[in-house]
Coordinates of C-alpha atoms in Angstrom, one line a residue:
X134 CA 77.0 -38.3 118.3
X135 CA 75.7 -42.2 117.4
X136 CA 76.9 -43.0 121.4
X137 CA 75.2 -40.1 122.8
X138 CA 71.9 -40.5 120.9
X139 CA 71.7 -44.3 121.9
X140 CA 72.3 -43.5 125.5
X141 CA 69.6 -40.9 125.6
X142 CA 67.1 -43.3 124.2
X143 CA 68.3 -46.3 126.4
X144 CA 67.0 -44.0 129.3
X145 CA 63.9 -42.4 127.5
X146 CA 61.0 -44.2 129.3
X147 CA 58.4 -46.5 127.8
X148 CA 54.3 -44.9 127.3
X149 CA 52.6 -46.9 129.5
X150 CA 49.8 -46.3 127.6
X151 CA 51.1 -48.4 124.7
X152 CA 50.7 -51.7 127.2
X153 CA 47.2 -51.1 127.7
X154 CA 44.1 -52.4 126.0
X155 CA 41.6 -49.6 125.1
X156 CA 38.4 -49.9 127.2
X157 CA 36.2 -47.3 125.3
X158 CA 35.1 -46.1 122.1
X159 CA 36.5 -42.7 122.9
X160 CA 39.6 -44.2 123.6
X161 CA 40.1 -45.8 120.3
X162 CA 39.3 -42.7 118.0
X163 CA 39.9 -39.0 118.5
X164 CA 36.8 -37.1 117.3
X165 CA 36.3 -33.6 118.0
X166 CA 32.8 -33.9 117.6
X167 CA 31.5 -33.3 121.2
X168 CA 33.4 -29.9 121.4
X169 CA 31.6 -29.2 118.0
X170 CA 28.4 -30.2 119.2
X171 CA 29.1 -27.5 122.3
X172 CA 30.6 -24.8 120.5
X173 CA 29.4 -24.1 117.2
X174 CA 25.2 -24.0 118.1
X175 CA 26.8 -20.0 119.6
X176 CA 28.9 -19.4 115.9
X177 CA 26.4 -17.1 113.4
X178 CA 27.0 -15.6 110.5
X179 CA 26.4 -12.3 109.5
X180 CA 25.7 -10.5 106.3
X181 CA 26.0 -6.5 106.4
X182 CA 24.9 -4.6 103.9
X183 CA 27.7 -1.6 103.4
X184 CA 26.9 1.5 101.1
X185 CA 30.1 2.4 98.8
X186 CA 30.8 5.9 97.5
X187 CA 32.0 5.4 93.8
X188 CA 35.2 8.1 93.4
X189 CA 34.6 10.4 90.5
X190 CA 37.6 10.5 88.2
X191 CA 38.5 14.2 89.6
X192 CA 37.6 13.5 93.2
X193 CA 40.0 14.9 96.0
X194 CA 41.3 17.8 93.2
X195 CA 41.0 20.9 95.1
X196 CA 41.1 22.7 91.2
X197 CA 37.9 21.0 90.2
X198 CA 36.7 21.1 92.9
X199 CA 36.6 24.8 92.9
X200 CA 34.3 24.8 89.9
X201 CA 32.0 21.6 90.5
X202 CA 31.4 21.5 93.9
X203 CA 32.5 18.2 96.4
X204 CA 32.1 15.3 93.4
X205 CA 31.7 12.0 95.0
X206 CA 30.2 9.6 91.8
X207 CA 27.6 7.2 92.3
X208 CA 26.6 5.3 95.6
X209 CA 26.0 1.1 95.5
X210 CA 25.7 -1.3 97.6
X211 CA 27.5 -4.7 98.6
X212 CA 26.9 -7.2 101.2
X213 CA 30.1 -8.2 103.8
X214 CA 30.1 -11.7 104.9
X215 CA 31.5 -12.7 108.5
X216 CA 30.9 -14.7 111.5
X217 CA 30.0 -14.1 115.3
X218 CA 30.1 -15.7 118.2
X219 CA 27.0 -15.5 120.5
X220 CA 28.1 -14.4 124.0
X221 CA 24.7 -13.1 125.7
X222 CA 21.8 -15.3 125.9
X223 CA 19.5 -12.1 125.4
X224 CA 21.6 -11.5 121.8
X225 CA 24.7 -10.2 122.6
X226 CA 27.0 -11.1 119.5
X227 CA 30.6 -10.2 119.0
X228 CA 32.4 -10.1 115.4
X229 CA 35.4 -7.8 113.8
X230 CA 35.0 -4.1 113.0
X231 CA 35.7 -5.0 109.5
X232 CA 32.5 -6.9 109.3
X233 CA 30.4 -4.4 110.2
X234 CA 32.3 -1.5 109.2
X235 CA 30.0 1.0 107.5
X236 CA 27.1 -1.2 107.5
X237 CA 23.5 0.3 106.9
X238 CA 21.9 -3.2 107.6
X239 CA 22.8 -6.3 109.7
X240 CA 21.8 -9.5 109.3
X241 CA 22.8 -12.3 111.4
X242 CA 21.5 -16.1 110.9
X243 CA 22.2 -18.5 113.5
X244 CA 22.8 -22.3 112.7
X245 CA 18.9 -23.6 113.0
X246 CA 18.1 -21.0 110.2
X247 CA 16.9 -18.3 112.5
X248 CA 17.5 -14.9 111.2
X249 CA 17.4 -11.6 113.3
X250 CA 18.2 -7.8 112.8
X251 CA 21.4 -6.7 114.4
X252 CA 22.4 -3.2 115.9
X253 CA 25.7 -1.7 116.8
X254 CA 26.2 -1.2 120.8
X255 CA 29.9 -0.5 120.6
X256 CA 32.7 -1.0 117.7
X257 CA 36.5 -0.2 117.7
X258 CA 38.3 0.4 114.4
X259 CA 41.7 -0.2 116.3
X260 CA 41.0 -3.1 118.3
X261 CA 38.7 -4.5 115.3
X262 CA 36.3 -5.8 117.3
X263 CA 32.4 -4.8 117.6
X264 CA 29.7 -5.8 119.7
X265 CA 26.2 -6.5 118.4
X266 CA 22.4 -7.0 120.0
X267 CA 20.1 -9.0 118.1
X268 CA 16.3 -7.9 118.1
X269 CA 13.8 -9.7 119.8
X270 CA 16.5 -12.5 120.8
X271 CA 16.4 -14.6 124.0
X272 CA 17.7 -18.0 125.6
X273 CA 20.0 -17.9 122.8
X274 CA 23.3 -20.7 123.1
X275 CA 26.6 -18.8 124.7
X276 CA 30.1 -19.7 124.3
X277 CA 31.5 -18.9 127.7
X278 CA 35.2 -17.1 127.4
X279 CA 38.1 -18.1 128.8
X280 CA 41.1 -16.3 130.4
X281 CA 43.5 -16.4 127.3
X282 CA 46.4 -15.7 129.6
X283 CA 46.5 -19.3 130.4
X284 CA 46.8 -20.4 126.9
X285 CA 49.9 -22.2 126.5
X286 CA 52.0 -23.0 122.7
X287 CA 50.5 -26.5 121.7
X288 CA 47.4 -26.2 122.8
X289 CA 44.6 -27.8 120.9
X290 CA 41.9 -25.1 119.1
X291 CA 39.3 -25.1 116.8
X292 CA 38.2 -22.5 114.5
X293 CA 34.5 -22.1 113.7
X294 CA 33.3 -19.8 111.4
X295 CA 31.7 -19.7 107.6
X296 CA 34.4 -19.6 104.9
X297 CA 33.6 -18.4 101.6
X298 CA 30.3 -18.4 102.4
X299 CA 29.7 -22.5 102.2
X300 CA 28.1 -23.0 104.9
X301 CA 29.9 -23.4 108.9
X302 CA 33.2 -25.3 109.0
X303 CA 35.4 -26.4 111.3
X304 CA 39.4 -26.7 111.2
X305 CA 41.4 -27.8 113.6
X306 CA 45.1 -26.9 114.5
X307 CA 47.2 -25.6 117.9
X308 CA 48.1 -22.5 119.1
X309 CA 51.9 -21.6 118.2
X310 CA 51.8 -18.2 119.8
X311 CA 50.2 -16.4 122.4
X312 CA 51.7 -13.1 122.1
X313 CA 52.1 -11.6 119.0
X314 CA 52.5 -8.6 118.9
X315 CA 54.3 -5.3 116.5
X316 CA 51.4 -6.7 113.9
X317 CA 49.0 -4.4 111.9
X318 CA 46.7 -7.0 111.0
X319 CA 43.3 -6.0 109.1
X320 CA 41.9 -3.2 111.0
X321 CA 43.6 -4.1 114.2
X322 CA 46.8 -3.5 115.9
X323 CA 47.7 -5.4 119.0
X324 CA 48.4 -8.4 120.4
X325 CA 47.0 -11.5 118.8
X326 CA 46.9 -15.2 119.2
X327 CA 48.6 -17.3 116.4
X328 CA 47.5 -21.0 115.4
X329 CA 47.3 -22.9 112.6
X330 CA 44.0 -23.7 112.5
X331 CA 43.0 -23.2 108.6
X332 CA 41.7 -19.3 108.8
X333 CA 39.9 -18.3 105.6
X334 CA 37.6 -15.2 104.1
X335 CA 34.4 -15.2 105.8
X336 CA 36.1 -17.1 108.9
X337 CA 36.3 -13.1 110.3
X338 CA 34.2 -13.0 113.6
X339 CA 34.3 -16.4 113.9
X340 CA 35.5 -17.9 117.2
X341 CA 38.4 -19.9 118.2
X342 CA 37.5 -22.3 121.2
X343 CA 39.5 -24.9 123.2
X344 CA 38.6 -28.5 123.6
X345 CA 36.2 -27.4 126.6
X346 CA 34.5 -25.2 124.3
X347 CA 35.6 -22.1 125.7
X348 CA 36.4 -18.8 123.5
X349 CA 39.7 -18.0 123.6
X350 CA 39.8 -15.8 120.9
X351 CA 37.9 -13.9 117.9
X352 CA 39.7 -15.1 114.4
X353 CA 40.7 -12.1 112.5
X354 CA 43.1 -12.7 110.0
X355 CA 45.4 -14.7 108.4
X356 CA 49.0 -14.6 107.0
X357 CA 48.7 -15.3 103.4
X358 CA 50.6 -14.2 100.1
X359 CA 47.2 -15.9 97.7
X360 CA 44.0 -15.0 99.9
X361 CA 44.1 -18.7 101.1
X362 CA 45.2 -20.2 104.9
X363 CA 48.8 -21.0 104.8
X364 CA 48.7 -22.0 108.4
X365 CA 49.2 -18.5 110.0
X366 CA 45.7 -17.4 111.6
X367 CA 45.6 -14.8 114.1
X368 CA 42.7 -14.4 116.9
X369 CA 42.2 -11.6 119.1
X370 CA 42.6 -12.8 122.4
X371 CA 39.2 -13.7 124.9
X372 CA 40.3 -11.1 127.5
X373 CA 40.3 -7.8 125.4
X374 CA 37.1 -9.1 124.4
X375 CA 36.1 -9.0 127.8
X376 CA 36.4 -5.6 128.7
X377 CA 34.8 -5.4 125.3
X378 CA 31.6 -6.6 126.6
X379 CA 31.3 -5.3 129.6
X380 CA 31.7 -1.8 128.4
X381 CA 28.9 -2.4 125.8
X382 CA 26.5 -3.9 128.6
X383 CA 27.7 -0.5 130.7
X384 CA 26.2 1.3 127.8
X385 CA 29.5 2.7 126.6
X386 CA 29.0 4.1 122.9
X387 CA 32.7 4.0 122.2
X388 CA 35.8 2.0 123.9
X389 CA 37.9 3.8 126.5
X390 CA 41.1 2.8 127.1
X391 CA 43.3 3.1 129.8
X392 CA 45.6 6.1 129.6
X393 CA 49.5 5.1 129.9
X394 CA 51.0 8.7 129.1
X395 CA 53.7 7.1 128.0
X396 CA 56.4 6.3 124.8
X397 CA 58.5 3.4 124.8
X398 CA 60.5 0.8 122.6
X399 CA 61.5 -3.1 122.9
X400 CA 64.7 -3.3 123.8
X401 CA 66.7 -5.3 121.7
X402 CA 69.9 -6.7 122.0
X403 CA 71.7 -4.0 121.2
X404 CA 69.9 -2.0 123.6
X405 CA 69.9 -4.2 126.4
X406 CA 73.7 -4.5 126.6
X407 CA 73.4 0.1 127.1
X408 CA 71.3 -0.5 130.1
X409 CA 73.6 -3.8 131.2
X410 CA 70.8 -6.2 131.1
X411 CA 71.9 -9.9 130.8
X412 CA 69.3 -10.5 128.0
X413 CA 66.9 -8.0 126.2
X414 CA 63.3 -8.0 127.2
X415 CA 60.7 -5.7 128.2
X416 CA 60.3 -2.2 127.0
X417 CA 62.3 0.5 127.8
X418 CA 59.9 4.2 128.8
X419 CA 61.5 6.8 126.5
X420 CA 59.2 9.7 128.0
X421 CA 56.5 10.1 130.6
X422 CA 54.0 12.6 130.8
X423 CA 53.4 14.0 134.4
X424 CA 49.8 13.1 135.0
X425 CA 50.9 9.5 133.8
X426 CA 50.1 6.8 136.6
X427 CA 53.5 5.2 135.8
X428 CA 55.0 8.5 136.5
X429 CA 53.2 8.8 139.7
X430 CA 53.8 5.3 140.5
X431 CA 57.5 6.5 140.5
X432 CA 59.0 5.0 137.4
X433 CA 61.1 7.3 135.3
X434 CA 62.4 7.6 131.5
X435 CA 65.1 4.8 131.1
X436 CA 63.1 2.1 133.4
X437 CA 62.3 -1.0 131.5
X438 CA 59.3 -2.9 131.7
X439 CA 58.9 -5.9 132.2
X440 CA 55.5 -7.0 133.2
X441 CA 52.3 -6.2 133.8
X442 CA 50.0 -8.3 136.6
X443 CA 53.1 -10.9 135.9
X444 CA 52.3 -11.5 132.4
X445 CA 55.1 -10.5 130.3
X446 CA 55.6 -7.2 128.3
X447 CA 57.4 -6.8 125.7
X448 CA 56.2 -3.4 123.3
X449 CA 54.2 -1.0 123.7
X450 CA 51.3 -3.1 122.0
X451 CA 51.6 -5.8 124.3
X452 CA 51.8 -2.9 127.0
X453 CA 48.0 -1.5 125.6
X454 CA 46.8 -4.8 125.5
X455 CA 47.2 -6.1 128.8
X456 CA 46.0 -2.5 130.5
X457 CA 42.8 -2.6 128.2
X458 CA 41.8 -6.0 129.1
X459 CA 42.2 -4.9 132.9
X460 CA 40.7 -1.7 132.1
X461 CA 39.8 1.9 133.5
X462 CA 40.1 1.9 137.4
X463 CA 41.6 -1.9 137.9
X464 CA 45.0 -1.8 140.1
X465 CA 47.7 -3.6 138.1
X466 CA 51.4 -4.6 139.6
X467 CA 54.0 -3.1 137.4
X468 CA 57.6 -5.4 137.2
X469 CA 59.8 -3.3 136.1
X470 CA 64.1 -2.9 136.2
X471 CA 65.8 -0.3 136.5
X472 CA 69.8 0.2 136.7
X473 CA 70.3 -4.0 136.8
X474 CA 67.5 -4.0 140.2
X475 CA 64.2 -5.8 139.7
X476 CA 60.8 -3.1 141.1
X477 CA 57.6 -3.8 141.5
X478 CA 55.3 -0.7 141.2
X479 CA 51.2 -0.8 141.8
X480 CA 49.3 1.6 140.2
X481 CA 45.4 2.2 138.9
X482 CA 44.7 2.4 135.6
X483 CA 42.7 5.9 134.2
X484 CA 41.3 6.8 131.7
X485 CA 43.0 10.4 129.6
X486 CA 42.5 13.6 132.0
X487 CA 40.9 16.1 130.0
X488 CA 43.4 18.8 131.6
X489 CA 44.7 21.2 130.6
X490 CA 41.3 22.5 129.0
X491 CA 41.1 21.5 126.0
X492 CA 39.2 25.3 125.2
X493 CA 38.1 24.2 121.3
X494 CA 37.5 27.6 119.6
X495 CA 36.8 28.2 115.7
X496 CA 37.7 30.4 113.2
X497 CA 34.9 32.8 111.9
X498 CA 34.6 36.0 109.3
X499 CA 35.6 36.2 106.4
X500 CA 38.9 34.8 106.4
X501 CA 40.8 32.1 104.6
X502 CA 40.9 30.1 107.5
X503 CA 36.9 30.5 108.2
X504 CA 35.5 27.1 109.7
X505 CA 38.3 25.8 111.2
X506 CA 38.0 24.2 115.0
X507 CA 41.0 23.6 116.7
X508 CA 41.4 22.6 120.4
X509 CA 44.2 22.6 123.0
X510 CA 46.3 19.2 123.1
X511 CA 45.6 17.6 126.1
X512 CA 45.7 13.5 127.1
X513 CA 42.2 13.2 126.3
X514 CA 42.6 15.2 123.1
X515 CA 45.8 13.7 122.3
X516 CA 44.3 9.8 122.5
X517 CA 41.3 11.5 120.6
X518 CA 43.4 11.8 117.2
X519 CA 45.7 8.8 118.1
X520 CA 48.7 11.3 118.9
X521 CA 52.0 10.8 120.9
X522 CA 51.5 10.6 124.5
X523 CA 53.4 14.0 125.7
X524 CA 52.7 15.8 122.4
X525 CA 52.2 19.7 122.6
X526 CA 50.1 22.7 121.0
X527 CA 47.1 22.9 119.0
X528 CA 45.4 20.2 117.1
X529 CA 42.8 20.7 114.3
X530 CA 39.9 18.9 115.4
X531 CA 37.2 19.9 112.8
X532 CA 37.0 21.7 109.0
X533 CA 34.2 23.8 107.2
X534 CA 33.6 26.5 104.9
X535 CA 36.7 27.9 103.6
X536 CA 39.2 25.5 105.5
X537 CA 37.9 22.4 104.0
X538 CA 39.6 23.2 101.5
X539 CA 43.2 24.4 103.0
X540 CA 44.4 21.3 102.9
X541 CA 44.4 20.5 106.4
X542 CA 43.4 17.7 108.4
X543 CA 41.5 16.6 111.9
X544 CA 44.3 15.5 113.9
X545 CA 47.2 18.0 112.3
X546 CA 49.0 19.7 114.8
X547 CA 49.8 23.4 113.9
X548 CA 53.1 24.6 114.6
X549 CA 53.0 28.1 112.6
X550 CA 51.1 30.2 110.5
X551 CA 52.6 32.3 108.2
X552 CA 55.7 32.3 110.3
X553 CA 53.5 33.2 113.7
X554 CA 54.5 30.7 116.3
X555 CA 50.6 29.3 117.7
X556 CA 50.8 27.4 121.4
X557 CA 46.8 27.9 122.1
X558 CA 43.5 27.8 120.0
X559 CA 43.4 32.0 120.9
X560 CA 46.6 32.5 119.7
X561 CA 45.4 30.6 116.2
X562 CA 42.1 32.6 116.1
X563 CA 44.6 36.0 116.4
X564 CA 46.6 34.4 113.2
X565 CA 43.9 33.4 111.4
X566 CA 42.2 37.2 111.6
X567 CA 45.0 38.9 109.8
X568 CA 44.7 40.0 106.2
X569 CA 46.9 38.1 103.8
X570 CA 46.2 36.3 100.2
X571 CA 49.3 34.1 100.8
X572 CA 48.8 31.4 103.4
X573 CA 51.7 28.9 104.4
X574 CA 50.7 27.2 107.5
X575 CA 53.3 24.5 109.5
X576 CA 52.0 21.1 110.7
X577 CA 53.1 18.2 112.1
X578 CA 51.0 15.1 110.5
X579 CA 51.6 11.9 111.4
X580 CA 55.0 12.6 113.6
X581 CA 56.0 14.4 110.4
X582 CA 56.8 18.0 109.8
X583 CA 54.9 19.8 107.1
X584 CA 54.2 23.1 105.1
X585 CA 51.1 23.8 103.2
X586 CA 50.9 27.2 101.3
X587 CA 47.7 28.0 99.6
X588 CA 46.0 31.8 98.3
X589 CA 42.9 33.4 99.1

């Protein structure tokens, strides 16, 4: 091992840079200062001012609830602290959902102690990520975004943002992943850039640049056992923020995804070696729904992915990801494999059909199951209440009157009621019209069969 080591650095070539004599100041000391300088005039912070609804000590119990009415305590308020990154000259800010979330008041304050009122133009609980306008702004300092795709592990960041509230700091650190993915993190699942660049509370919104100043990400989190940075910060990556953007500048109100109409799973080792595939990677399509562009594409249950525009895919997160930051209507190349031979499928990406007709109806009379609103599953419906791709049936969509309190929930499929078989909102308003004082009613919440029994 001692002869092998001392060839290998008998052959390891010299840094010519060691023989030279340093010409210039910048030469001689490393100072991030300049990319500073660039970057962090575009960082804000923003305080939000969130309303919280106190829980009585017998709130959620359906008994006393009976007798006292809905009892929700006391309302008070708190102020968030986060960050934002200025991305629109005219006031365009972007931050994290969890910010904002619930805010009846934003404030955001930009480095040379200008303050302005903030509104929401679009905001995704799932992607945790929000888009602001500031009043009255203009010529306001941008950070311009870069395509995060060509990130590479080791490359040098920055994270600017205001910790703890102290004021705007900067860390330093490198990115030591680029696709990690199978995460819940905060409010968002996804795909997330990983550095350690020191990540702490307040940091949230905050913007991870390169040493160009470019965004590359939004910091969002960190990985951390005591609330401090242990070196494990995670940014959502500059090109879902992208789509963000532009979709709030189209005037969207809410983020549409593309529609996969699909289920799949990473395919492990074990799972590779059923399909014969010399290593495991990609994700393997466990079903398809027919009005799925994959399916019209002509891939089929049992074809693995592999890619998507040639970056690689690896869950169904990473799968989401790369299709939302393409978004509705691009074309996207598809590598997939299937039976040991490499494919390439193009497709366009669309957004959920809304067919078959969703035909919401609601239960009314006197009945036990008066107020209730359910609605055909459909794609659109379906991505509506986050369920599976080729899920079946009728979905509860809405609750009032008597049915708030039956202990169902928006987004509970219904299966059966009192043993009836239900396959269409009619065929639920037909159930929910006959007499009975004992109610048992089958759902499936959450991928989980259920049975809920109550009396009227």
């Amino acid at each position: 091992m001692r002869l092998v080591l001392a060839f290998c650095l008998s052959l390891w070539p010299l840094p010519l840079l060691a023989q030279e004599v340093p010409e210039s100041q910048g030469q001689i000391t490393l100072s991030f200062a300049p990319v500073v300088k660039m970057a962090a005039p575009a960082v804000v912070n923003i305080y939000a001012t969130v309303v919280v609804q106190d829980r009585g000590p017998f709130a959620g119990d359906p008994f006393f609830q009976d007798f006292f009415g809905n009892m929700q305590g006391s309302a008070r308020l708190e102020n968030a602290l986060g960050s934002g990154v200025i991305v629109g000259a005219d006031g365009v800010v972007v931050s994290n959902y969890h910010v904002i979330e619930n805010a009846t008041e934003i404030r955001v304050v930009l480095t040379d102690k200008r303050e302005f009122q903030a509104e929401v133009l679009l905001a995704d609980k799932d992607s945790d990520l929000a888009v602001l306008k500031l009043a009255g702004a203009a010529d306001l300092p941008v950070l311009p975004l870069r395509d995060s795709d060509t990130l590479e592990v080791g490359d040098l960041v920055l994270a600017i943002g205001n910790p703890f509230g102290v004021g705007q700091t900067v860390s330093s650190g490198i990115i030591s992943a680029t696709a990690r993915s199978g995460l819940s993190i905060g409010s968002g699942r996804g795909l997330f850039l990983q550095t350690d660049a020191a990540i702490n509370p307040g940091n949230s919104g905050g913007a991870l640049v390169d040493m160009q100043g470019q965004l590359v990400g939004i910091n969002t989190a960190i990985l951390s056992r005591g609330g401090g940075s242990n070196g494990i910060g995670f940014a959502i990556p500059s090109n879902l923020l992208r789509s963000f953007i532009d979709q709030a500048q189209a005037g969207e109100s809410r983020f549409q995804r593309p529609w996969a109409g699909m289920t799949g799973q990473p395919v492990d080792a074990a799972l590779a070696d059923a399909l014969g595939m010399v290593r495991p990677e990609g994700m393997v399509i466990s079903e398809l729904h027919p009005e799925s562009p994959f399916a019209k594409a002509g891939l089929r249950p049992g074809d693995v992915i592999v890619s998507l525009n040639n970056q690689p895919v690896g869950s169904p997160q990473e799968a989401i990801f790369h299709m939302s930051a393409a978004g509705i209507g691009a074309m996207v190349d598809v590598g997939y494999v299937r039976e040991g031979a490499a494919l390439v499928a193009s497709l366009t990406l669309i957004a959920p059909p809304d067919v078959p007709a969703a035909e919401p109806a609601t239960v009314m009379g006197d009945v036990a199951l008066q107020g209730l609103t359910v609605a055909r599953v459909n794609p659109r419906v379906a991505a509506d209440f986050d369920l599976e791709a080729t899920a079946e049936g009728v979905v509860v969509i809405a609750l009032e009157s008597y049915a708030a309190r039956s202990g169902l929930r928006p987004g509970d499929v219904i299966v059966a009621i009192n043993g009836l078989p239900v396959g269409s909102p009619q065929e639920v308003l037909a159930a929910a019209g006959l007499s009975s004082r004992r109610w048992v009613i089958d759902v499936v919440r959450g991928g989980q069969p259920l049975r809920i029994g109550f009396r009227f």
